[in-house]
Amino acid sequence: AALFYGAVAALVLLGVRDVLFLYEENRCSMTYMYEYPEYLKIKLPKKISRRFPAYELYLYGEGNYAEENKNLILTGIPVLFLPGNAGSYKQVRSLGSIALRKAEDIDFKYHFNFFTVNFNEELVALYGGSLKRQTRFLHECIKVILKLYKDQEFAPSSVAIVGHSMGGLVARALLTLKNFKPEFINLLITQATPHVAPVMPLDKYLTDFYTAVNNHWILKAQDARNLTILSVAGGFRDYQVRSGLAFLPRLSQHSSALFVVSSAVPRTWASTDHLSIVWCKELILATIRAFFDLIDETTKQITEDPKKRMLVLNHHFVRHPAKFFEEDPETLTELKGTFIWIKIKSSKWTYTVYNESDGKYFMFPLSNHRKTYSHVHCQSSMLDTSSWIYGCLNSSSSMCLEGFDLSWKAELLPTVKVVTLKLQEYPPLSDLVVYVPAVNGNKFTLDCEFFKEDSRTVQLPVTHLFSFGFSSSKIVLNSTGLIYNVQLQHFGQIYQAFKIYIESHCHPHKGRKTSVYRLHVPWSHEDSITVSKVPSFTEISAKLHIAQPENDSTVAVLNIYSSLDCQYEVTIKTSFSQVLGQVIRFHGGSLPVYVISNMLLAYGGQLSALISTGQCSDFVLALARAAKPYKVDPIVNVVKFLLGFNWFKDIWNVLFLPELDAVLLNKQDIWFPLVSLILFLFGTGIAYWGGILFSSSLRLLSSLWLSLTRPSGLTKDSKLMTPRRAFMAILLVFVSCTTCGAFAILIIYLHYIFKVIKLHSNVRIEQNVLNKDSKHSKDTSDNSNKEIVKNCDSTETITAAAASPTTNTAIDNVVNSLKIHITILNLLTWIVLLSLPSLIYWFKNLRYSIRLDPDPCRTMAIILVSTLGILMNSSTTKVKSSKLSKIAAQLPLPLSVAVVAFGPMHLYRVPYFVICSLLLHALCCIV
């Protein structure tokens, strides 16, 4: 058993290691302030300050700009930054500083005023009781900010919001307020915000807040019709908020919403962790460029046109054509200037530019190429923003007078800008024209080629999940070309994870030698880009943030952008460690559910053995015997299957049962076959080694206790409740009602541990004494057999021998009680861990209020204090003789099923299932 559970624990650690440590290096640059950052506190009306004593509003500034704004005569465009879970209001400095530098570059023709809210670094991702309060304060801040501009010539009517983490969700929650005017915000940018569901659903207030916000978003979408939202996720470096949670619910129905992963953002191309997304220079630059392009020249505020806002965001965050943004670019352009015109008839062309004194136009006649080829692809390593490729309408034999600017069809990549055109889509074009400007000292390369799509598109089936990396799929790209599209067949599930190996072979060439590999996911903006020098051997990880929708028939593609003289060999194989990483990434938050489910089975097994045999094994052995996945998993899957039928769903609703969590996970496309079985086994492994660690800790603490004190020995069965114990229970109930429920739970838990340590110490002493007595009795008996004469010693020996069964029985009862207590403490440890966030929140906010309100643990604490007050003084003899003992032994099984059925998406429900079992055990001690 130990070997099996050791292997399970190793798999868990392998998955955790993949999530926490095995990701790309941080490719973000740090943002720096050129002057000392200052935060000017905005004086709020007294009524607001009294309602929200812990919250504040600030204006960001630096140097002279900060001095000028001290009188709060503001003429810029207001942007409000909202920090997230435990976030600081000072995180605005990266956005504010770069926006200030950008404004200086254009002589303050336009500038932004960055405000920031101090939410007292509250742990809102773990405790949801303050989310509504934060939303109401945010509403008041917006009204205060707009009043500051009331007398200005170009007074704003709305505020742009940038929300990091939970700050983005609080901003979305504004629409749920009855008196909030939707026109107050027209742009919302969220950074690593978990929009879909909470990372850890630890209390009801958190899940209810999410339900209210997302339901309002879906049912009353008209409220957000003038609001443009951009959600930026951090990618695989962000292990705190997985990128799939940043996907906006019902995105397709909201035309003014955009979701993108930072690794796919042009000119960023880097994954960010949960904090670096706030200061990543490349991403902040993209955000600030977008802000300045969103300005309407007439109002000198952010444009009210939703279409323009989406065009700007797509330009900077989805597809950048390596040109400055223009709302309506002039596509028809006159090709002026006295330049050299050169006609190119070959299908492949490369030109290296160095110290060109005269500009040149290269013409590619399309008439002949249309018959043979379907596409044309061109790329340039000169990453400037000027137009460089045109489509000629009517050309003479030697030159073209005007043409369509096809540079807007291009796409910027890390080392080149590329454009791929389907010739059938441009029937009027007679020629393709590539422009090479006069340059001094700059060296760059231009490449063009005509090709058939079929010759550059290859299909590569991905390996099976259970191949464990032992088998692979390989394809060799023999032909040389600038672009290849390798379609990854059957790759669309979140539990799939692969390693792609690309080996490049190139002919000797003095020019540029880099290749760009892009993993393109067509149903989601989560592309990842790798730049590699060639020839080389490159490894790329392929895994998804969002599963392929059911109605989507597109295929994930590996794009290879290369040189004309390179060949490639592509190999793909399943990465077992990354598959485990995906399981932990998507379901790691629900592991406590499966651990507790296993513990409940062990608890039930101990009680059953106690009733049937009078003895119970310790927690670890009980777990190995009772914790079997077939007791839990099939029942949950059968119920999930039956809920697909309307008649069963009607019965389910009549019984007022909540929706099955497996159904909710299925709606999010993150529930896959065998996931529950894998998580159950993971839970068994964690419970097993956790039990061993806990028992070892108790033994160590009891040894310490024995070295410090002289134990009094085992006491006889005492009363379950004495005046002193009743007073202690009432006091803890009072503590939970007047301060924090989690605090009372922690006190009773520590008290319980102390009592069990004392009991453990006494049992060890009694067992040592009993062992010595039995050895002494044996020696005395042997001596008496050798002697002929009877003496009083033999009588004493007989008396001791006669008394030993009773003593053994008493010791056995105490040992059985100790084993049950240890199991209860194992369960309580997880209850304490799940209630710890609200305790931390309460302790952090003690200076504002001694009472946590609302308190998610208050009811639970009152029940638990009363129950544990009985259990910690109970013994197994009373349980064995109770009328309720059989029910108490059978109840943990259905409760362990209920935990798995209703707990993964609602962790706060789990302690109540444990309490039900403990409460019945406590009743067994009375009835």
PDB file of N, CA and C in Angstrom, residues 433-493:
ATOM      1  N   VAL A 433       3.774  44.504 -56.070  1.00  0.00           N
ATOM      2  CA  VAL A 433       4.912  45.423 -56.039  1.00  0.00           C
ATOM      3  C   VAL A 433       5.494  45.461 -54.628  1.00  0.00           C
ATOM      4  N   VAL A 434       6.794  45.240 -54.543  1.00  0.00           N
ATOM      5  CA  VAL A 434       7.500  45.327 -53.264  1.00  0.00           C
ATOM      6  C   VAL A 434       8.426  46.534 -53.316  1.00  0.00           C
ATOM      7  N   TYR A 435       8.302  47.382 -52.283  1.00  0.00           N
ATOM      8  CA  TYR A 435       9.056  48.641 -52.264  1.00  0.00           C
ATOM      9  C   TYR A 435      10.261  48.514 -51.325  1.00  0.00           C
ATOM     10  N   VAL A 436      11.431  48.892 -51.850  1.00  0.00           N
ATOM     11  CA  VAL A 436      12.665  48.915 -51.048  1.00  0.00           C
ATOM     12  C   VAL A 436      13.125  50.362 -50.966  1.00  0.00           C
ATOM     13  N   PRO A 437      13.087  50.997 -49.779  1.00  0.00           N
ATOM     14  CA  PRO A 437      13.477  52.403 -49.674  1.00  0.00           C
ATOM     15  C   PRO A 437      14.997  52.573 -49.695  1.00  0.00           C
ATOM     16  N   ALA A 438      15.426  53.800 -49.902  1.00  0.00           N
ATOM     17  CA  ALA A 438      16.861  54.106 -49.815  1.00  0.00           C
ATOM     18  C   ALA A 438      17.258  54.097 -48.343  1.00  0.00           C
ATOM     19  N   VAL A 439      18.271  53.343 -48.022  1.00  0.00           N
ATOM     20  CA  VAL A 439      18.714  53.231 -46.624  1.00  0.00           C
ATOM     21  C   VAL A 439      20.222  53.399 -46.541  1.00  0.00           C
ATOM     22  N   ASN A 440      20.663  53.876 -45.417  1.00  0.00           N
ATOM     23  CA  ASN A 440      22.089  54.031 -45.161  1.00  0.00           C
ATOM     24  C   ASN A 440      22.464  53.252 -43.903  1.00  0.00           C
ATOM     25  N   GLY A 441      23.275  52.258 -44.050  1.00  0.00           N
ATOM     26  CA  GLY A 441      23.774  51.509 -42.896  1.00  0.00           C
ATOM     27  C   GLY A 441      22.871  50.404 -42.420  1.00  0.00           C
ATOM     28  N   ASN A 442      21.573  50.464 -42.743  1.00  0.00           N
ATOM     29  CA  ASN A 442      20.660  49.409 -42.307  1.00  0.00           C
ATOM     30  C   ASN A 442      20.725  48.221 -43.261  1.00  0.00           C
ATOM     31  N   LYS A 443      20.773  47.057 -42.680  1.00  0.00           N
ATOM     32  CA  LYS A 443      20.784  45.843 -43.488  1.00  0.00           C
ATOM     33  C   LYS A 443      19.534  45.030 -43.180  1.00  0.00           C
ATOM     34  N   PHE A 444      18.798  44.711 -44.224  1.00  0.00           N
ATOM     35  CA  PHE A 444      17.619  43.856 -44.019  1.00  0.00           C
ATOM     36  C   PHE A 444      17.395  43.003 -45.261  1.00  0.00           C
ATOM     37  N   THR A 445      16.518  42.031 -45.115  1.00  0.00           N
ATOM     38  CA  THR A 445      16.278  41.058 -46.190  1.00  0.00           C
ATOM     39  C   THR A 445      14.807  41.034 -46.546  1.00  0.00           C
ATOM     40  N   LEU A 446      14.548  40.939 -47.843  1.00  0.00           N
ATOM     41  CA  LEU A 446      13.189  40.767 -48.366  1.00  0.00           C
ATOM     42  C   LEU A 446      13.107  39.415 -49.060  1.00  0.00           C
ATOM     43  N   ASP A 447      12.020  38.673 -48.801  1.00  0.00           N
ATOM     44  CA  ASP A 447      11.798  37.382 -49.452  1.00  0.00           C
ATOM     45  C   ASP A 447      10.375  37.320 -49.963  1.00  0.00           C
ATOM     46  N   CYS A 448      10.191  36.742 -51.143  1.00  0.00           N
ATOM     47  CA  CYS A 448       8.855  36.475 -51.660  1.00  0.00           C
ATOM     48  C   CYS A 448       8.850  35.116 -52.352  1.00  0.00           C
ATOM     49  N   GLU A 449       7.732  34.459 -52.293  1.00  0.00           N
ATOM     50  CA  GLU A 449       7.585  33.209 -53.042  1.00  0.00           C
ATOM     51  C   GLU A 449       6.113  32.954 -53.342  1.00  0.00           C
ATOM     52  N   PHE A 450       5.870  32.332 -54.474  1.00  0.00           N
ATOM     53  CA  PHE A 450       4.541  31.859 -54.857  1.00  0.00           C
ATOM     54  C   PHE A 450       4.498  30.363 -54.587  1.00  0.00           C
ATOM     55  N   PHE A 451       3.365  29.893 -54.067  1.00  0.00           N
ATOM     56  CA  PHE A 451       3.296  28.470 -53.741  1.00  0.00           C
ATOM     57  C   PHE A 451       1.855  27.979 -53.818  1.00  0.00           C
ATOM     58  N   LYS A 452       1.711  26.674 -53.910  1.00  0.00           N
ATOM     59  CA  LYS A 452       0.410  26.033 -53.806  1.00  0.00           C
ATOM     60  C   LYS A 452       0.127  25.734 -52.337  1.00  0.00           C
ATOM     61  N   GLU A 453      -1.085  26.018 -51.910  1.00  0.00           N
ATOM     62  CA  GLU A 453      -1.419  25.827 -50.496  1.00  0.00           C
ATOM     63  C   GLU A 453      -1.215  24.374 -50.066  1.00  0.00           C
ATOM     64  N   ASP A 454      -1.573  23.435 -50.921  1.00  0.00           N
ATOM     65  CA  ASP A 454      -1.467  22.011 -50.576  1.00  0.00           C
ATOM     66  C   ASP A 454      -0.022  21.601 -50.309  1.00  0.00           C
ATOM     67  N   SER A 455       0.918  22.232 -51.011  1.00  0.00           N
ATOM     68  CA  SER A 455       2.320  21.837 -50.855  1.00  0.00           C
ATOM     69  C   SER A 455       2.922  22.338 -49.549  1.00  0.00           C
ATOM     70  N   ARG A 456       2.281  23.342 -48.908  1.00  0.00           N
ATOM     71  CA  ARG A 456       2.811  23.902 -47.665  1.00  0.00           C
ATOM     72  C   ARG A 456       1.948  23.573 -46.447  1.00  0.00           C
ATOM     73  N   THR A 457       0.855  22.874 -46.656  1.00  0.00           N
ATOM     74  CA  THR A 457      -0.018  22.478 -45.551  1.00  0.00           C
ATOM     75  C   THR A 457       0.070  20.971 -45.375  1.00  0.00           C
ATOM     76  N   VAL A 458       0.518  20.563 -44.214  1.00  0.00           N
ATOM     77  CA  VAL A 458       0.649  19.134 -43.918  1.00  0.00           C
ATOM     78  C   VAL A 458      -0.110  18.820 -42.641  1.00  0.00           C
ATOM     79  N   GLN A 459      -0.569  17.585 -42.534  1.00  0.00           N
ATOM     80  CA  GLN A 459      -1.323  17.160 -41.359  1.00  0.00           C
ATOM     81  C   GLN A 459      -0.462  16.244 -40.499  1.00  0.00           C
ATOM     82  N   LEU A 460      -0.461  16.539 -39.212  1.00  0.00           N
ATOM     83  CA  LEU A 460       0.323  15.746 -38.265  1.00  0.00           C
ATOM     84  C   LEU A 460      -0.595  15.308 -37.126  1.00  0.00           C
ATOM     85  N   PRO A 461      -1.012  14.024 -37.101  1.00  0.00           N
ATOM     86  CA  PRO A 461      -1.885  13.559 -36.013  1.00  0.00           C
ATOM     87  C   PRO A 461      -1.116  13.564 -34.691  1.00  0.00           C
ATOM     88  N   VAL A 462      -1.743  14.071 -33.644  1.00  0.00           N
ATOM     89  CA  VAL A 462      -1.085  14.077 -32.334  1.00  0.00           C
ATOM     90  C   VAL A 462      -1.141  12.684 -31.727  1.00  0.00           C
ATOM     91  N   THR A 463      -0.215  12.394 -30.843  1.00  0.00           N
ATOM     92  CA  THR A 463      -0.160  11.078 -30.217  1.00  0.00           C
ATOM     93  C   THR A 463      -1.241  10.947 -29.144  1.00  0.00           C
ATOM     94  N   HIS A 464      -1.594   9.708 -28.834  1.00  0.00           N
ATOM     95  CA  HIS A 464      -2.658   9.438 -27.870  1.00  0.00           C
ATOM     96  C   HIS A 464      -2.213   9.813 -26.462  1.00  0.00           C
ATOM     97  N   LEU A 465      -3.197  10.186 -25.637  1.00  0.00           N
ATOM     98  CA  LEU A 465      -2.919  10.591 -24.260  1.00  0.00           C
ATOM     99  C   LEU A 465      -2.177   9.505 -23.486  1.00  0.00           C
ATOM    100  N   PHE A 466      -2.581   8.249 -23.713  1.00  0.00           N
ATOM    101  CA  PHE A 466      -2.006   7.149 -22.939  1.00  0.00           C
ATOM    102  C   PHE A 466      -0.776   6.522 -23.596  1.00  0.00           C
ATOM    103  N   SER A 467      -0.197   7.244 -24.547  1.00  0.00           N
ATOM    104  CA  SER A 467       1.073   6.765 -25.091  1.00  0.00           C
ATOM    105  C   SER A 467       2.230   7.098 -24.145  1.00  0.00           C
ATOM    106  N   PHE A 468       1.975   8.013 -23.183  1.00  0.00           N
ATOM    107  CA  PHE A 468       2.930   8.374 -22.126  1.00  0.00           C
ATOM    108  C   PHE A 468       4.287   8.825 -22.672  1.00  0.00           C
ATOM    109  N   GLY A 469       4.316   9.305 -23.902  1.00  0.00           N
ATOM    110  CA  GLY A 469       5.565   9.811 -24.475  1.00  0.00           C
ATOM    111  C   GLY A 469       6.448   8.748 -25.092  1.00  0.00           C
ATOM    112  N   PHE A 470       5.981   7.485 -25.104  1.00  0.00           N
ATOM    113  CA  PHE A 470       6.808   6.422 -25.676  1.00  0.00           C
ATOM    114  C   PHE A 470       6.698   6.354 -27.202  1.00  0.00           C
ATOM    115  N   SER A 471       5.578   6.816 -27.746  1.00  0.00           N
ATOM    116  CA  SER A 471       5.420   6.858 -29.201  1.00  0.00           C
ATOM    117  C   SER A 471       5.394   8.300 -29.672  1.00  0.00           C
ATOM    118  N   SER A 472       5.622   8.507 -30.954  1.00  0.00           N
ATOM    119  CA  SER A 472       5.661   9.869 -31.484  1.00  0.00           C
ATOM    120  C   SER A 472       5.140   9.893 -32.912  1.00  0.00           C
ATOM    121  N   SER A 473       4.718  11.076 -33.348  1.00  0.00           N
ATOM    122  CA  SER A 473       4.351  11.316 -34.747  1.00  0.00           C
ATOM    123  C   SER A 473       5.403  12.233 -35.353  1.00  0.00           C
ATOM    124  N   LYS A 474       5.820  11.900 -36.572  1.00  0.00           N
ATOM    125  CA  LYS A 474       6.906  12.663 -37.197  1.00  0.00           C
ATOM    126  C   LYS A 474       6.535  13.002 -38.627  1.00  0.00           C
ATOM    127  N   ILE A 475       6.981  14.166 -39.052  1.00  0.00           N
ATOM    128  CA  ILE A 475       6.802  14.556 -40.451  1.00  0.00           C
ATOM    129  C   ILE A 475       8.049  15.307 -40.903  1.00  0.00           C
ATOM    130  N   VAL A 476       8.463  15.035 -42.119  1.00  0.00           N
ATOM    131  CA  VAL A 476       9.657  15.678 -42.684  1.00  0.00           C
ATOM    132  C   VAL A 476       9.216  16.605 -43.798  1.00  0.00           C
ATOM    133  N   LEU A 477       9.597  17.880 -43.700  1.00  0.00           N
ATOM    134  CA  LEU A 477       9.272  18.882 -44.724  1.00  0.00           C
ATOM    135  C   LEU A 477      10.474  18.996 -45.655  1.00  0.00           C
ATOM    136  N   ASN A 478      10.411  18.234 -46.745  1.00  0.00           N
ATOM    137  CA  ASN A 478      11.567  18.134 -47.649  1.00  0.00           C
ATOM    138  C   ASN A 478      11.776  19.392 -48.482  1.00  0.00           C
ATOM    139  N   SER A 479      10.666  19.997 -48.931  1.00  0.00           N
ATOM    140  CA  SER A 479      10.797  21.166 -49.808  1.00  0.00           C
ATOM    141  C   SER A 479      11.272  22.367 -49.008  1.00  0.00           C
ATOM    142  N   THR A 480      11.914  23.303 -49.686  1.00  0.00           N
ATOM    143  CA  THR A 480      12.351  24.542 -49.028  1.00  0.00           C
ATOM    144  C   THR A 480      11.347  25.636 -49.337  1.00  0.00           C
ATOM    145  N   GLY A 481      11.070  26.471 -48.340  1.00  0.00           N
ATOM    146  CA  GLY A 481      10.106  27.544 -48.539  1.00  0.00           C
ATOM    147  C   GLY A 481      10.093  28.486 -47.361  1.00  0.00           C
ATOM    148  N   LEU A 482       9.324  29.566 -47.503  1.00  0.00           N
ATOM    149  CA  LEU A 482       9.272  30.589 -46.461  1.00  0.00           C
ATOM    150  C   LEU A 482       8.257  30.268 -45.378  1.00  0.00           C
ATOM    151  N   ILE A 483       7.252  29.454 -45.690  1.00  0.00           N
ATOM    152  CA  ILE A 483       6.177  29.212 -44.726  1.00  0.00           C
ATOM    153  C   ILE A 483       5.684  27.778 -44.841  1.00  0.00           C
ATOM    154  N   TYR A 484       5.400  27.182 -43.693  1.00  0.00           N
ATOM    155  CA  TYR A 484       4.761  25.867 -43.622  1.00  0.00           C
ATOM    156  C   TYR A 484       3.646  25.945 -42.585  1.00  0.00           C
ATOM    157  N   ASN A 485       2.571  25.230 -42.849  1.00  0.00           N
ATOM    158  CA  ASN A 485       1.469  25.126 -41.897  1.00  0.00           C
ATOM    159  C   ASN A 485       1.283  23.657 -41.534  1.00  0.00           C
ATOM    160  N   VAL A 486       1.646  23.316 -40.308  1.00  0.00           N
ATOM    161  CA  VAL A 486       1.518  21.931 -39.841  1.00  0.00           C
ATOM    162  C   VAL A 486       0.253  21.849 -38.991  1.00  0.00           C
ATOM    163  N   GLN A 487      -0.779  21.193 -39.524  1.00  0.00           N
ATOM    164  CA  GLN A 487      -2.052  21.074 -38.818  1.00  0.00           C
ATOM    165  C   GLN A 487      -1.960  19.939 -37.793  1.00  0.00           C
ATOM    166  N   LEU A 488      -2.230  20.267 -36.547  1.00  0.00           N
ATOM    167  CA  LEU A 488      -2.162  19.277 -35.462  1.00  0.00           C
ATOM    168  C   LEU A 488      -3.540  18.636 -35.306  1.00  0.00           C
ATOM    169  N   GLN A 489      -3.712  17.489 -35.923  1.00  0.00           N
ATOM    170  CA  GLN A 489      -5.005  16.814 -35.939  1.00  0.00           C
ATOM    171  C   GLN A 489      -5.362  16.278 -34.554  1.00  0.00           C
ATOM    172  N   HIS A 490      -6.656  16.427 -34.182  1.00  0.00           N
ATOM    173  CA  HIS A 490      -7.222  15.885 -32.933  1.00  0.00           C
ATOM    174  C   HIS A 490      -6.613  16.536 -31.683  1.00  0.00           C
ATOM    175  N   PHE A 491      -6.212  17.783 -31.811  1.00  0.00           N
ATOM    176  CA  PHE A 491      -5.676  18.523 -30.664  1.00  0.00           C
ATOM    177  C   PHE A 491      -6.670  19.622 -30.319  1.00  0.00           C
ATOM    178  N   GLY A 492      -7.473  19.395 -29.253  1.00  0.00           N
ATOM    179  CA  GLY A 492      -8.477  20.395 -28.904  1.00  0.00           C
ATOM    180  C   GLY A 492      -8.969  20.306 -27.474  1.00  0.00           C
ATOM    181  N   GLN A 493      -8.369  19.399 -26.661  1.00  0.00           N
ATOM    182  CA  GLN A 493      -8.825  19.215 -25.286  1.00  0.00           C
ATOM    183  C   GLN A 493      -7.785  19.749 -24.297  1.00  0.00           C
TER     184      GLN A 493
END
